[in-house]
XYZ file of C-alpha atoms in Angstrom:
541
model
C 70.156 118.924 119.922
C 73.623 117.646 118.783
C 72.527 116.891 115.458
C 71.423 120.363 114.988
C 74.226 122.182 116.091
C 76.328 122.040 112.673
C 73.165 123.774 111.412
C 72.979 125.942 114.164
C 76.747 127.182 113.283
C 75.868 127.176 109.473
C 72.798 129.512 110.239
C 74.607 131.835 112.571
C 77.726 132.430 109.952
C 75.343 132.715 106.884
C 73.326 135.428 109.085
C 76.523 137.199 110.024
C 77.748 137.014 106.591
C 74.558 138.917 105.483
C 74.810 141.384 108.089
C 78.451 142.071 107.329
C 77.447 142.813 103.717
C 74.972 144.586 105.022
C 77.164 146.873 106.883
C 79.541 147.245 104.305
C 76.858 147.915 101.415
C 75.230 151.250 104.184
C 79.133 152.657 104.919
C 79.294 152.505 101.401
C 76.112 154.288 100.754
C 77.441 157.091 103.561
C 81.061 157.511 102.076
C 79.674 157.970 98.764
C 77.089 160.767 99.984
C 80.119 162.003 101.194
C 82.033 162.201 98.682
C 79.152 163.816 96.413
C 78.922 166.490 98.946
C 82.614 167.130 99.200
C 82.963 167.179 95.257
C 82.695 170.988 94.181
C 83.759 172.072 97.881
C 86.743 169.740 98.088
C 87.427 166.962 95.851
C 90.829 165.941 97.437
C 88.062 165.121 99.877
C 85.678 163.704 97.870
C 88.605 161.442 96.364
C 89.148 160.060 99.423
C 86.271 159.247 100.330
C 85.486 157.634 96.694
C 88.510 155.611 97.175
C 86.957 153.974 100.708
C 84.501 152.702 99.030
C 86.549 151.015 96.077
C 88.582 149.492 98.826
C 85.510 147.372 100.653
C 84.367 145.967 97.510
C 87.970 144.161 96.332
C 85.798 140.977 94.513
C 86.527 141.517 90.560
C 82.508 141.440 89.878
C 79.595 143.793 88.977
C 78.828 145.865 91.327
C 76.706 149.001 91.062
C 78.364 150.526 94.316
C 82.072 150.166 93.208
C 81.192 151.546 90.059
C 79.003 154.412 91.443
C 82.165 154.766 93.502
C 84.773 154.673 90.988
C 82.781 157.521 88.832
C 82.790 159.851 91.661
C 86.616 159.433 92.175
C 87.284 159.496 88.652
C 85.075 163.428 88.415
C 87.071 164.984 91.721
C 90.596 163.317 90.265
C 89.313 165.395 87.108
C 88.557 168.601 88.990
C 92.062 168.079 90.640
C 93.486 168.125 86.954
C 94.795 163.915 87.010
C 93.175 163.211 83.865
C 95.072 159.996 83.159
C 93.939 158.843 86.807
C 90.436 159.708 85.944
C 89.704 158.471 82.288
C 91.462 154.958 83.328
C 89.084 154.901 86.472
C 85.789 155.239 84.174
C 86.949 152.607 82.130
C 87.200 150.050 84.454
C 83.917 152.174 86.078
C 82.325 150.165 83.004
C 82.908 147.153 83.584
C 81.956 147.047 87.040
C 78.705 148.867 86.310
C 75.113 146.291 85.551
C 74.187 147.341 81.914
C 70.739 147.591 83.739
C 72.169 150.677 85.079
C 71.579 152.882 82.152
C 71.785 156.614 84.653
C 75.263 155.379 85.817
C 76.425 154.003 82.481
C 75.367 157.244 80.971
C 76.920 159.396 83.372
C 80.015 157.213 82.838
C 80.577 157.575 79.011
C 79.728 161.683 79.450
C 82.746 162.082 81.803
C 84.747 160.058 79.775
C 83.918 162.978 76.640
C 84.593 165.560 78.949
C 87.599 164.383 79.889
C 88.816 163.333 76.428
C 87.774 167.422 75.523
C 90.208 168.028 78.284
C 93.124 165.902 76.759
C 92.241 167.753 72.929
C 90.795 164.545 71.649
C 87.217 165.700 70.169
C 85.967 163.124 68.098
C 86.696 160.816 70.758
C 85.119 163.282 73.150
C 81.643 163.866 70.869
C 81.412 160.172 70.373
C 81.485 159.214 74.363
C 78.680 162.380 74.515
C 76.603 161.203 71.587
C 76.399 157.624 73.787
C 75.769 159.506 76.881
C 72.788 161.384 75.032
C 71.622 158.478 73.578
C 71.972 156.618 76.523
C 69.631 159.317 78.815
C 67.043 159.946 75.981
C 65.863 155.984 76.302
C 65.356 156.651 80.398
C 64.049 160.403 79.776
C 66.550 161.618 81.890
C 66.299 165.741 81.418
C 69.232 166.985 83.660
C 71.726 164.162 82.148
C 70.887 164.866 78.948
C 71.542 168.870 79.969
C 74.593 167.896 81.263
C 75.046 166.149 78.297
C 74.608 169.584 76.170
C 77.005 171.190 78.477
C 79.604 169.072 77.381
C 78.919 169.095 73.925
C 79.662 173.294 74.305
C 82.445 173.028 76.264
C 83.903 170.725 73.050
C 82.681 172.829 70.650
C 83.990 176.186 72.470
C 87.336 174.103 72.190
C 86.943 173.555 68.903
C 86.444 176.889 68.157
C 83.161 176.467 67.288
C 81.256 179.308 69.397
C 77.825 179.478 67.582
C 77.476 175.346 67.960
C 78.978 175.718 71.297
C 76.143 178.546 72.386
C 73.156 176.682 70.672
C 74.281 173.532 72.981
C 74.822 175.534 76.211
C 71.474 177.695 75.954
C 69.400 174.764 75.483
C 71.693 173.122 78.059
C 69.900 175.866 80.277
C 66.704 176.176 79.429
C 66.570 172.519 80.445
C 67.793 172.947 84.012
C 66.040 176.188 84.554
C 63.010 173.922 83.759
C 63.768 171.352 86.361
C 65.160 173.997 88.349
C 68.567 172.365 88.569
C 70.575 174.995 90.202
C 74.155 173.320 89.751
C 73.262 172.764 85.642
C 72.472 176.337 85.897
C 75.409 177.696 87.199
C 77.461 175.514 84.983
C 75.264 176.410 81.966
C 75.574 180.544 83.195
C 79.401 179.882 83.689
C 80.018 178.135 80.232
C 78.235 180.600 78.311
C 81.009 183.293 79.951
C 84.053 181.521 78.293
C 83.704 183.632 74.924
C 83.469 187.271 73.896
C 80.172 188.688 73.227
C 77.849 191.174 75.187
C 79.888 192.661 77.964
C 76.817 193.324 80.508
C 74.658 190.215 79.135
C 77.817 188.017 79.674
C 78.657 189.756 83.658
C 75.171 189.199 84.859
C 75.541 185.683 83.684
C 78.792 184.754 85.304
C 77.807 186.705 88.700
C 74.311 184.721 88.704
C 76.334 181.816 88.222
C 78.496 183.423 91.593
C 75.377 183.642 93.338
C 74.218 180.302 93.066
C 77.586 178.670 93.327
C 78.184 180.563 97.304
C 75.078 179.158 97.916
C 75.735 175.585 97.137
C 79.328 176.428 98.849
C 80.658 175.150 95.378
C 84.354 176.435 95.433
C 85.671 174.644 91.801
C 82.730 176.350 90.642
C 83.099 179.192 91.879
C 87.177 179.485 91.036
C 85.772 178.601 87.459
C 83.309 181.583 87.467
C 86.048 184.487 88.592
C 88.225 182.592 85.645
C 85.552 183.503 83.377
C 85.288 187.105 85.202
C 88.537 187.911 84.691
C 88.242 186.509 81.405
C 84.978 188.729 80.365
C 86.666 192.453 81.987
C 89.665 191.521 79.795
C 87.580 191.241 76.891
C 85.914 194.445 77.667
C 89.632 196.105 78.150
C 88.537 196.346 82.189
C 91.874 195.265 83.086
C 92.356 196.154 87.046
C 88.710 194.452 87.911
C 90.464 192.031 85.364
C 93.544 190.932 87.832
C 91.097 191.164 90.849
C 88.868 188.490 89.449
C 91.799 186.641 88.649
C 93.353 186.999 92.016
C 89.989 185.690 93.734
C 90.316 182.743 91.244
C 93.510 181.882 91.796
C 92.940 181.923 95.738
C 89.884 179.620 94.952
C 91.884 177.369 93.124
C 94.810 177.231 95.093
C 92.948 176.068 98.667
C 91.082 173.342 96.509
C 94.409 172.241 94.576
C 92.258 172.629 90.964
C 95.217 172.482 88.797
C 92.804 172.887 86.132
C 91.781 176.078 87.098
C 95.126 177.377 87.882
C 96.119 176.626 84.330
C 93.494 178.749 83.062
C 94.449 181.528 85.612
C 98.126 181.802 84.184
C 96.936 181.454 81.004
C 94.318 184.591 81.239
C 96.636 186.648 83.581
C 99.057 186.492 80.839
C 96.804 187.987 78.811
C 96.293 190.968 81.316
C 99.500 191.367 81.637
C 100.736 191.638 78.297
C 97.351 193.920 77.610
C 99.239 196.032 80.274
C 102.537 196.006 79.378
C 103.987 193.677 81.877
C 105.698 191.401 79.826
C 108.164 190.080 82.612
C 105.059 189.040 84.601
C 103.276 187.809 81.450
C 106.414 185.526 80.484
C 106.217 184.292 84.045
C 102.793 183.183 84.090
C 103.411 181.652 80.807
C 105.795 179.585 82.500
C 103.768 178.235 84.862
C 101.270 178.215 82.842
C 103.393 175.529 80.349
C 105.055 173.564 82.849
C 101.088 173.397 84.730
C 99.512 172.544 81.354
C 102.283 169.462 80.098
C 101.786 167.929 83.721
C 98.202 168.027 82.812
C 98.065 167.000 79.237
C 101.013 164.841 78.969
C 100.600 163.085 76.033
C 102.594 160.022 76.649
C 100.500 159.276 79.935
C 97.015 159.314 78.095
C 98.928 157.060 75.391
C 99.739 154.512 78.668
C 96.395 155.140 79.899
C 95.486 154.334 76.705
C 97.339 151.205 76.007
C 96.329 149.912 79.383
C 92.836 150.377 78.419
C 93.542 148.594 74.900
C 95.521 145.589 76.625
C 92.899 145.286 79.321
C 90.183 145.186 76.760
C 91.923 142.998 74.581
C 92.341 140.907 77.349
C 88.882 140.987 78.160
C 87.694 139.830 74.140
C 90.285 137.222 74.539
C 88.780 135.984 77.989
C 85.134 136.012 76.096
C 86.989 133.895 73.233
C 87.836 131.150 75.508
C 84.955 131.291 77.355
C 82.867 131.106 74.123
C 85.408 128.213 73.310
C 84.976 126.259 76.817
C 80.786 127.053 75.942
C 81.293 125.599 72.528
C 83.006 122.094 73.977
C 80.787 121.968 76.676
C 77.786 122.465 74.394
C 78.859 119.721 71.849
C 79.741 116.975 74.613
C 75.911 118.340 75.856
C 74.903 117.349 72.539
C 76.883 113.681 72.288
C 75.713 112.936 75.323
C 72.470 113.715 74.206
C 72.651 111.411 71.370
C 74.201 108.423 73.742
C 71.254 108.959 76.141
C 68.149 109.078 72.908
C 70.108 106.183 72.046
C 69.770 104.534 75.628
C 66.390 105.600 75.900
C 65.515 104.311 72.467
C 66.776 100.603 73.450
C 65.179 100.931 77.016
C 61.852 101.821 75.144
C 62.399 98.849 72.655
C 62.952 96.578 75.022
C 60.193 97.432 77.651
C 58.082 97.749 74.079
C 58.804 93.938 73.509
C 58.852 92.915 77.034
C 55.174 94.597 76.749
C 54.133 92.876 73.037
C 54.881 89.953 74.580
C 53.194 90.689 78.354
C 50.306 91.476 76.105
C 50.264 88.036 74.418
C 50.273 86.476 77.587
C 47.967 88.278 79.059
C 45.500 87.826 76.301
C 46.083 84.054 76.539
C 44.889 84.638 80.611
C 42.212 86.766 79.679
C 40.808 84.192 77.221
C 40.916 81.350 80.263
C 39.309 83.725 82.592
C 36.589 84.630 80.030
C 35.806 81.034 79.826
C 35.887 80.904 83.437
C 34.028 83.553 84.164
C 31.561 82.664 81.713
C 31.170 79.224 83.638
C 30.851 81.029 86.842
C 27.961 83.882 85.497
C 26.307 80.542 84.176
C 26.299 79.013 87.791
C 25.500 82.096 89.457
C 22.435 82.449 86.678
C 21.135 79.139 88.416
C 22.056 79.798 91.988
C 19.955 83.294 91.269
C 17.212 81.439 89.544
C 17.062 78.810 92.888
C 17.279 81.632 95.464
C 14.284 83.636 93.324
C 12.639 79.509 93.689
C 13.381 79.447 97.612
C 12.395 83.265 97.849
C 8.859 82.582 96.109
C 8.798 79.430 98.452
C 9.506 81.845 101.431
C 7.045 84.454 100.226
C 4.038 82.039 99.701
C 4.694 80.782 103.281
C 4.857 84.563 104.253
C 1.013 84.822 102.927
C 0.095 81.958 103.897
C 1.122 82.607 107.283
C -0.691 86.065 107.191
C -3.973 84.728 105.928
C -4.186 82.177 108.696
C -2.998 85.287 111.347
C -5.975 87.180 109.662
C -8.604 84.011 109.756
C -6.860 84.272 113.113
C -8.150 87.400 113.904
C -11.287 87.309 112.437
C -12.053 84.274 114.618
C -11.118 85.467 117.740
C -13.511 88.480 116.644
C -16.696 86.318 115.967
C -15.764 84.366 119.621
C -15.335 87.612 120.913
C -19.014 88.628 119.265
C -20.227 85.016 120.183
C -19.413 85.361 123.732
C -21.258 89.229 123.817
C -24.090 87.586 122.690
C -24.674 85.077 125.168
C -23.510 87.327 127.602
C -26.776 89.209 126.716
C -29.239 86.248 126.399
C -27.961 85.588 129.916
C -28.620 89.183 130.982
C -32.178 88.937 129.271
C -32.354 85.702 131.240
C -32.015 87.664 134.468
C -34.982 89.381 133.928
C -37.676 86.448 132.850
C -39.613 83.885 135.189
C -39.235 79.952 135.957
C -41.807 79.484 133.061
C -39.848 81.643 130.499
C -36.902 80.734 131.458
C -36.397 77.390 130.758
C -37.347 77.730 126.887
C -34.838 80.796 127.003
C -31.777 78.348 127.783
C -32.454 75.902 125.650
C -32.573 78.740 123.485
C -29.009 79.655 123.980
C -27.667 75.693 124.177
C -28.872 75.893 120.812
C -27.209 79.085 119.772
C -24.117 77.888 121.449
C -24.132 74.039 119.605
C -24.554 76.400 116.136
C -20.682 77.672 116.656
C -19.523 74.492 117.800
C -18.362 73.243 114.374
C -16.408 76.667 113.675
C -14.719 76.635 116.838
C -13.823 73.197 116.116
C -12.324 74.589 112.882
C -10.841 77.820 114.064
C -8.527 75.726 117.155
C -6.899 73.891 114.266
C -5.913 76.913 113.136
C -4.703 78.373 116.311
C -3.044 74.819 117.020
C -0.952 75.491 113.365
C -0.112 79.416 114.236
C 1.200 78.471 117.359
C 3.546 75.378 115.865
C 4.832 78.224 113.402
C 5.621 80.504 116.205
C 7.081 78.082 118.437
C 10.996 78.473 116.779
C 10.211 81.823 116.584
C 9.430 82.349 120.644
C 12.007 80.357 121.545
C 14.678 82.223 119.942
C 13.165 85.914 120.756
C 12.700 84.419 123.921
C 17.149 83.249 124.427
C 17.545 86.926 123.109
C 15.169 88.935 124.814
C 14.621 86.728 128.474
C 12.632 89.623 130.288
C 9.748 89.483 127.878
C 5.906 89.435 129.251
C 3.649 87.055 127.367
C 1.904 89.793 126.416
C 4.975 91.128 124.455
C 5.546 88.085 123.456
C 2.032 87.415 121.715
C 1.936 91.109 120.171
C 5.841 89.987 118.730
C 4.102 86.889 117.077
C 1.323 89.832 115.712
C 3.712 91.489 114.576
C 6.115 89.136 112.815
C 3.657 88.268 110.381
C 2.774 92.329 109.673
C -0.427 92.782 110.400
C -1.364 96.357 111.440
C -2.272 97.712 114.036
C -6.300 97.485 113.053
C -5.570 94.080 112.332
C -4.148 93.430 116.224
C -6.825 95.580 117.733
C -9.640 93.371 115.773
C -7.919 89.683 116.855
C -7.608 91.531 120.371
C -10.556 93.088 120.622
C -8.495 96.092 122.074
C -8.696 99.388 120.723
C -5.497 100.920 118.527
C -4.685 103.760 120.897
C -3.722 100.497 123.912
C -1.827 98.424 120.426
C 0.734 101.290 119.725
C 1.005 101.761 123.358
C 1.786 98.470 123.669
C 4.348 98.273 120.514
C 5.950 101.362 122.549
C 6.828 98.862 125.247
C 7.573 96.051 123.229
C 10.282 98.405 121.824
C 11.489 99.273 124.666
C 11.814 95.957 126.044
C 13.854 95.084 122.703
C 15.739 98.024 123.579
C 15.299 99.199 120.136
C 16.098 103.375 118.982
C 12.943 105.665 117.783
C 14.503 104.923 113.977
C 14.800 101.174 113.731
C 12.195 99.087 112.450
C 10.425 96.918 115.058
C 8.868 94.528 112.242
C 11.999 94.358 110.403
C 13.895 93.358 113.449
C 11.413 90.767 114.817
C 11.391 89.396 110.778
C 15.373 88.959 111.069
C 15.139 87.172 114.093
């Protein structure tokens, strides 16, 4: 148990290690749900919350989370109108995000356009979008790549370029009224409001954009919208309903802190104002509307931004450079050492080669001796073969000979057997005959009898040999088997030299049903199973 205990503690740490990033990965997960929500409804909320999540993941690695997190911070700092703060956020957003992660990379590089349209730079702007696009076209991402087009308007609108800007934007919407994307719509609806053109197409745009926006509780989007209101009735020389929409906008703006939209509120009131006659108030919101605007687009920020990113990224090539360098050293001692150990190898292989050549030699030198030896030995176990085949035929011929004299055996006892039947009838006729007949009669059968004499003569020097034969054979079934009858015994000596059982019941004169009973208890007596051999067994004895 005490040996186990350091793994014990290893176990228990490594588990509450995992659970700890497991804990930290889910409140991540929350706070950045959070933050989505919060985004259009509050994003000094929604920054917050974005910035909770950057702070549990301090580690300088990939991480999909940070970087999801760092994206979402980055879009509410640019709703709040901190530009710099936002387009030096994506950046590092990229290097944090797994190039597997093409949605988040994509997302990444569009934000970075829009916020470069922000800060005037278009080319940079339409280059980040193009990657974007290209980017969401290889997943098949629809609402990105609408999102995508919404951008590319807004840049075109900026430059000036309204019919580019409207073709983007209206196929910008018929993408997300396809996938029924009701935040793309309203953007799309909103977007398409920032130009002159059809008074009452343009209003029912911007206030279906209204409706949708109170419905998702969207206020940037919905201080964006009475902009574009205000915007559209000054356009159409509406110029009361003009400064109401503005008001509403500017009340929007102004809980939410959208220094963006603000910017555009002075900049349109001005408009109204001058339209009006007003020209104290229009000078004033001009004012605010500069000293806004060069907080926002300060040009010597986005050039430190910019620098930073540079340095950072320079940095970053320069790290790859000596990392390719250390690869490069490590890869060519890989290679020497390589060489030293095919070198190694080579002499190790030359020298078990030769230690082998001449392990061979030898051992063909043994081989040789043993081939003689064993040729010696084949040739001696040729004549010990040809001498056990001699002794076998010896042992064989004795075999047969045996049998034959069992069988002359046999067929002796029969003719006694038939001898004895016979006189046992004369005797029975006898019986029945007088004095006179009867003394002829006997004589009769002394001669029969004195007929047989010489083949019983004949026939005991045969039983006299079976019996000598038998005799080692008795006495050793006998010192195995102690309890045997002497009729077992004698059926044993039957048996021994295999004579069936028609054989026995002739030499007997017993019939075959009372032989195999009696083989039934000589194996039992032998104590032998149903699939053993009982003349096989009484042969090896």
């Amino acid at each position: 148990m005490k040996n186990n205990l350091p793994i014990y503690i290893l176990l228990c740490l490594l588990n509450l290690s995992w659970v700890h990033a497991r804990n930290r990965q889910q409140e991540a997960e929350t706070l950045i749900k959070k933050s989505v929500d919060a985004l259009y409804n509050n994003p000094k909320q929604a920054s917050y919350y974005a910035a909770k999540v950057i702070e549990l993941f301090p580690e300088e690695r990939q991480n999909n989370q940070k970087a999801e997190a760092m994206f979402y911070y980055s879009q509410a700092e640019k709703l709040l109108g901190n530009f710099d703060v936002s387009i030096k956020n994506l950046y590092d957003a990229l290097e944090y995000a797994t190039p597997t992660n093409k949605e988040l990379n994509g997302q990444i590089y569009a934000l970075i356009g829009a916020l470069y349209c922000k800060l005037t730079d278009y080319n940079k702007a339409i280059e980040m979008s193009e990657k974007a696009i290209s980017i969401f076209k290889s997943i098949g991402d629809s609402i990105s790549i609408a999102l995508c087009y919404n951008d590319r308007g807004i840049i075109h609108y900026s430059m000036n370029e309204f019919k580019t800007a409207e073709q983007f934007l209206k196929q910008a919407l018929t993408i997300n009224r396809s996938q029924k994307n009701l935040r793309g719509i309203s953007a799309n609806l909103n977007n398409l409001c920032l130009y002159e053109g059809d008074f009452n197409e343009k209003l029912s745009l911007i206030n279906e954009a209204i409706v949708i926006n109170k419905n998702l509780n969207s206020q940037w989007s919905l201080g964006e919208n009475y902009n574009n209101m205000g915007k559209q009735y000054f356009y159409a020389k509406q110029y009361n309903n003009a400064l109401m929409a503005l008001q509403k906008a500017y009340e929007v703006a102004s809980s939410i802190s959208a220094k963006e939209l603000i910017c555009d509120n002075y900049e349109y009131l001005s408009w109204v104002y001058d339209a009006l006659g007003d020209h104290k108030n229009a000078y004033k919101c001009l004012m605010q509307l500069y000293t806004l605007s060069k907080e926002l687009q300060s040009g010597s920020k986005l050039r430190i931004v910019e620098q930073e990113i540079s340095h950072k990224q320079y940095q970053n090539q320069q790290r790859k450079a000596e990392l390719r360098e250390q690869a490069y050293k490590i890869e060519l001692l890989k290679r020497n050492l390589f060489v030293l150990v095919i070198i190694f190898i080579s002499l190790i292989v030359l020298s078990i080669f030769l230690y082998q050549w001449y392990k061979r030699k030898k051992n063909m030198q043994l081989m040789v001796a043993r081939y003689n030896l064993e040729q010696s030995e084949h040739e001696l176990a040729e004549l010990k073969v040809r001498q056990q085949e001699l002794e076998l035929k010896s042992v064989q011929s004795a075999l047969d000979n045996s049998r034959q004299e069992a069988t002359s055996f046999a067929v002796f006892l029969h003719s006694r057997n038939e001898l004895l039947e016979k006189i046992r009838e004369m005797i029975k006729q006898g019986y029945k005959m007088d004095q006179q007949a009867l003394i002829p009669h006997l004589k009769k059968v002394n001669a029969f009898i004195s007929q047989y004499q010489n083949g019983d003569k004949t026939n005991s020097t045969l039983l006299m040999n079976v019996e000598e034969k038998n005799q080692e054979f008795l006495q050793r079934l006998s010192e195995r088997h102690p309890n045997l009858t002497q009729g077992e015994k004698y059926l044993a000596t039957l048996l021994r030299v295999n004579l069936s059982t028609k054989e026995i019941s002739m030499l007997t004169g017993n019939v075959p049903k009372t032989i195999n009973m009696n083989r039934y208890r000589l194996r039992k007596s032998l104590n032998l199973s149903s699939e053993d051999d009982l003349t096989d067994y009484l042969q090896n004895i």
